[in-house]
Short mmCIF file of C-alpha atoms in Angstrom, two decimals:
data_model
loop_
_atom_site.label_atom_id
_atom_site.label_comp_id
_atom_site.label_asym_id
_atom_site.label_seq_id
_atom_site.Cartn_x
_atom_site.Cartn_y
_atom_site.Cartn_z
CA MET A 5 184.71 56.11 111.76
CA LEU A 6 184.57 58.78 114.56
CA TYR A 7 188.34 57.18 115.84
CA TRP A 8 189.84 57.30 112.07
CA ASN A 9 188.43 60.85 111.82
CA LEU A 10 190.32 61.48 115.42
CA PHE A 11 193.36 59.95 114.08
CA VAL A 12 193.78 61.89 110.80
CA ALA A 13 192.99 65.06 112.49
CA PHE A 14 195.78 64.52 114.30
CA PHE A 15 198.19 62.57 112.13
CA ILE A 16 198.43 64.89 109.42
CA PRO A 17 199.26 68.04 111.57
CA GLY A 18 201.77 65.63 112.94
CA ILE A 19 203.22 65.09 109.81
CA LEU A 20 203.32 68.57 108.30
CA GLY A 21 204.16 70.92 111.00
CA TYR A 22 207.46 71.19 110.49
CA GLY A 23 209.28 72.86 113.60
CA GLY A 24 207.61 71.62 116.50
CA GLY A 25 203.96 72.17 118.24
CA PRO A 26 203.35 76.04 117.67
CA ALA A 27 203.66 75.12 113.84
CA SER A 28 201.09 72.37 114.05
CA ILE A 29 198.65 74.06 115.93
CA PRO A 30 197.29 75.97 112.70
CA LEU A 31 197.25 72.62 111.17
CA ILE A 32 195.20 71.35 114.13
CA GLU A 33 192.80 74.19 114.59
CA ASN A 34 191.98 73.51 110.34
CA GLU A 35 191.06 69.86 111.31
CA VAL A 36 188.97 70.48 114.68
CA VAL A 37 187.53 73.55 113.71
CA GLN A 38 186.92 73.98 109.87
CA ARG A 39 187.15 70.09 108.67
CA PHE A 40 185.62 68.25 111.21
CA GLU A 41 184.05 70.92 112.95
CA TRP A 42 184.20 69.42 116.77
CA MET A 43 184.73 72.64 118.11
CA THR A 44 184.06 76.52 117.57
CA VAL A 45 187.09 78.98 117.09
CA LYS A 46 186.42 80.41 120.74
CA GLU A 47 186.45 76.45 122.08
CA PHE A 48 189.46 75.83 120.17
CA SER A 49 191.41 79.45 121.63
CA GLU A 50 190.19 78.61 125.18
CA VAL A 51 191.77 74.65 124.63
CA LEU A 52 194.92 76.30 123.31
CA ALA A 53 195.13 78.73 126.33
CA LEU A 54 194.97 76.16 128.83
CA SER A 55 197.32 74.05 127.11
CA ASN A 56 199.74 76.90 127.49
CA SER A 57 199.16 77.30 130.83
CA LEU A 58 200.19 73.75 131.56
CA PRO A 59 203.72 72.11 131.46
CA GLY A 60 204.57 69.55 128.63
CA PRO A 61 203.84 69.63 124.91
CA LEU A 62 201.44 71.40 123.29
CA ALA A 63 200.22 69.72 120.88
CA THR A 64 199.58 66.23 122.90
CA LYS A 65 197.75 67.98 125.56
CA MET A 66 195.12 69.38 123.20
CA ALA A 67 194.99 65.94 121.60
CA GLY A 68 194.44 64.84 124.75
CA TYR A 69 191.78 67.01 125.53
CA ILE A 70 190.03 67.20 122.29
CA GLY A 71 190.17 63.82 122.08
CA TYR A 72 188.38 63.22 125.16
CA GLU A 73 185.83 65.57 124.21
CA VAL A 74 184.91 63.96 120.85
CA GLY A 75 185.67 60.62 121.38
CA GLY A 76 186.23 59.73 125.16
CA PRO A 77 189.13 57.73 126.57
CA ILE A 78 189.47 55.91 123.35
CA GLY A 79 189.16 58.84 121.82
CA ALA A 80 192.08 61.06 123.67
CA ALA A 81 194.24 57.80 123.33
CA VAL A 82 193.81 57.64 119.47
CA ALA A 83 194.51 61.58 119.50
CA VAL A 84 197.31 61.38 121.33
CA PHE A 85 199.07 58.45 119.39
CA ALA A 86 198.21 60.00 116.31
CA THR A 87 199.97 63.05 117.52
CA VAL A 88 203.37 61.36 118.50
CA ALA A 89 203.10 58.63 115.85
CA PRO A 90 204.73 60.85 112.87
CA SER A 91 207.42 62.09 114.69
CA LEU A 92 208.33 58.78 116.50
CA ILE A 93 208.49 57.07 112.81
CA LEU A 94 210.40 59.72 111.28
CA MET A 95 213.17 59.87 114.32
CA ILE A 96 213.34 56.11 113.89
CA LEU A 97 213.71 56.35 110.28
CA LEU A 98 215.50 59.60 109.50
CA LEU A 99 217.44 60.21 112.61
CA GLY A 100 220.78 58.69 111.25
CA PHE A 101 220.35 60.57 108.12
CA LEU A 102 219.71 63.43 109.57
CA TYR A 103 222.45 63.82 112.01
CA LYS A 104 224.84 62.85 108.94
CA TYR A 105 223.98 66.09 107.38
CA LYS A 106 222.77 68.18 110.04
CA ASP A 107 225.61 70.81 109.25
CA SER A 108 225.01 71.22 105.47
CA PRO A 109 224.11 74.47 104.14
CA LYS A 110 221.17 72.72 102.42
CA VAL A 111 219.46 71.08 105.31
CA LYS A 112 220.01 74.64 106.53
CA ARG A 113 218.44 76.74 104.08
CA LEU A 114 215.53 74.15 103.98
CA THR A 115 214.78 74.86 107.60
CA LEU A 116 215.06 78.99 106.44
CA TYR A 117 212.48 78.08 103.63
CA VAL A 118 209.97 76.61 105.79
CA ARG A 119 210.00 79.60 108.69
CA PRO A 120 207.97 82.07 106.51
CA VAL A 121 205.11 79.66 106.05
CA ILE A 122 204.88 78.57 109.53
CA ALA A 123 204.94 82.66 110.35
CA ILE A 124 202.17 82.78 107.73
CA LEU A 125 200.13 80.15 109.43
CA LEU A 126 200.62 81.25 112.86
CA GLY A 127 199.51 84.64 111.80
CA LEU A 128 196.13 83.55 110.13
CA MET A 129 195.00 81.59 113.40
CA ALA A 130 196.14 84.81 115.07
CA TRP A 131 193.97 86.91 112.97
CA ARG A 132 191.00 84.47 113.58
CA PHE A 133 191.26 84.70 117.47
CA PHE A 134 191.79 88.10 116.96
CA ALA A 135 188.52 88.65 115.22
CA ASP A 136 186.76 86.23 117.85
CA SER A 137 187.78 88.32 120.44
CA TYR A 138 186.53 91.30 118.62
CA GLU A 139 183.35 90.24 118.30
CA GLY A 140 182.87 88.60 121.73
CA ILE A 141 184.64 91.73 124.01
CA GLY A 142 184.96 94.37 121.51
CA ILE A 143 187.86 96.38 120.52
CA TRP A 144 188.63 98.29 123.81
CA GLN A 145 188.97 95.05 125.92
CA THR A 146 190.79 93.19 123.05
CA ALA A 147 193.26 96.01 122.08
CA PHE A 148 193.97 96.10 126.08
CA LEU A 149 194.84 92.66 126.57
CA ILE A 150 197.12 92.71 123.20
CA VAL A 151 199.23 95.63 124.18
CA ALA A 152 199.23 94.42 128.54
CA SER A 153 200.24 90.58 126.78
CA TYR A 154 203.08 92.26 124.52
CA LEU A 155 204.34 94.72 127.19
CA LEU A 156 204.48 91.27 129.67
CA LEU A 157 206.15 89.23 127.38
CA GLU A 158 208.52 91.58 125.46
CA ARG A 159 209.17 94.42 128.00
CA PHE A 160 209.30 92.79 131.44
CA LYS A 161 210.04 88.92 130.08
CA ILE A 162 207.30 87.41 132.05
CA HIS A 163 206.80 83.75 131.29
CA PRO A 164 203.91 83.34 128.98
CA ALA A 165 202.26 81.03 131.23
CA PHE A 166 201.63 83.51 133.78
CA VAL A 167 200.57 86.38 131.23
CA ILE A 168 197.68 83.09 130.32
CA LEU A 169 196.90 82.80 133.78
CA GLY A 170 196.66 86.98 134.34
CA THR A 171 193.87 86.99 131.51
CA LEU A 172 191.90 83.92 132.54
CA VAL A 173 191.68 85.73 136.26
CA TYR A 174 191.12 89.48 134.28
CA GLY A 175 188.41 87.45 132.08
CA GLY A 176 187.04 86.15 135.60
CA PHE A 177 186.66 89.17 137.51
CA VAL A 178 186.53 92.21 134.93
CA LEU A 179 184.59 90.91 131.50
#
């Protein structure tokens, strides 16, 4: 039953996570934290931060780690397969169809209508991370890290991996 739950937990976000890894993260968080309660919000946010700092697709890295934590090597294999399988199946089945209509205004409009939903999902997840951070390290440290990260990412165009690494070092020495 554990492996089936792992498969479901990562297969559903793989199907519904239209828009790539960042779009599926709130869905994975819902399955892992809310539904199956394998991790807390804090643990999930740490896995997300570490996954973001490593090269490669975000969702598969998270699936491998979470699957391993929950079900060992077989759990990791099941979770990674469940993450990759929906895209693989849909690519095989729909690639020709989508390629034929890629310039269609309807297909482009469909993509535009999905984006606000993805933005809300990411916003809700960010709010949960903020609330967890506020409770853990307080408002001033949280505000400092938010402002510093924003400036480094948007103003100075520092790669997100270096910003995450910097906050890990900051957290290790200062907090």
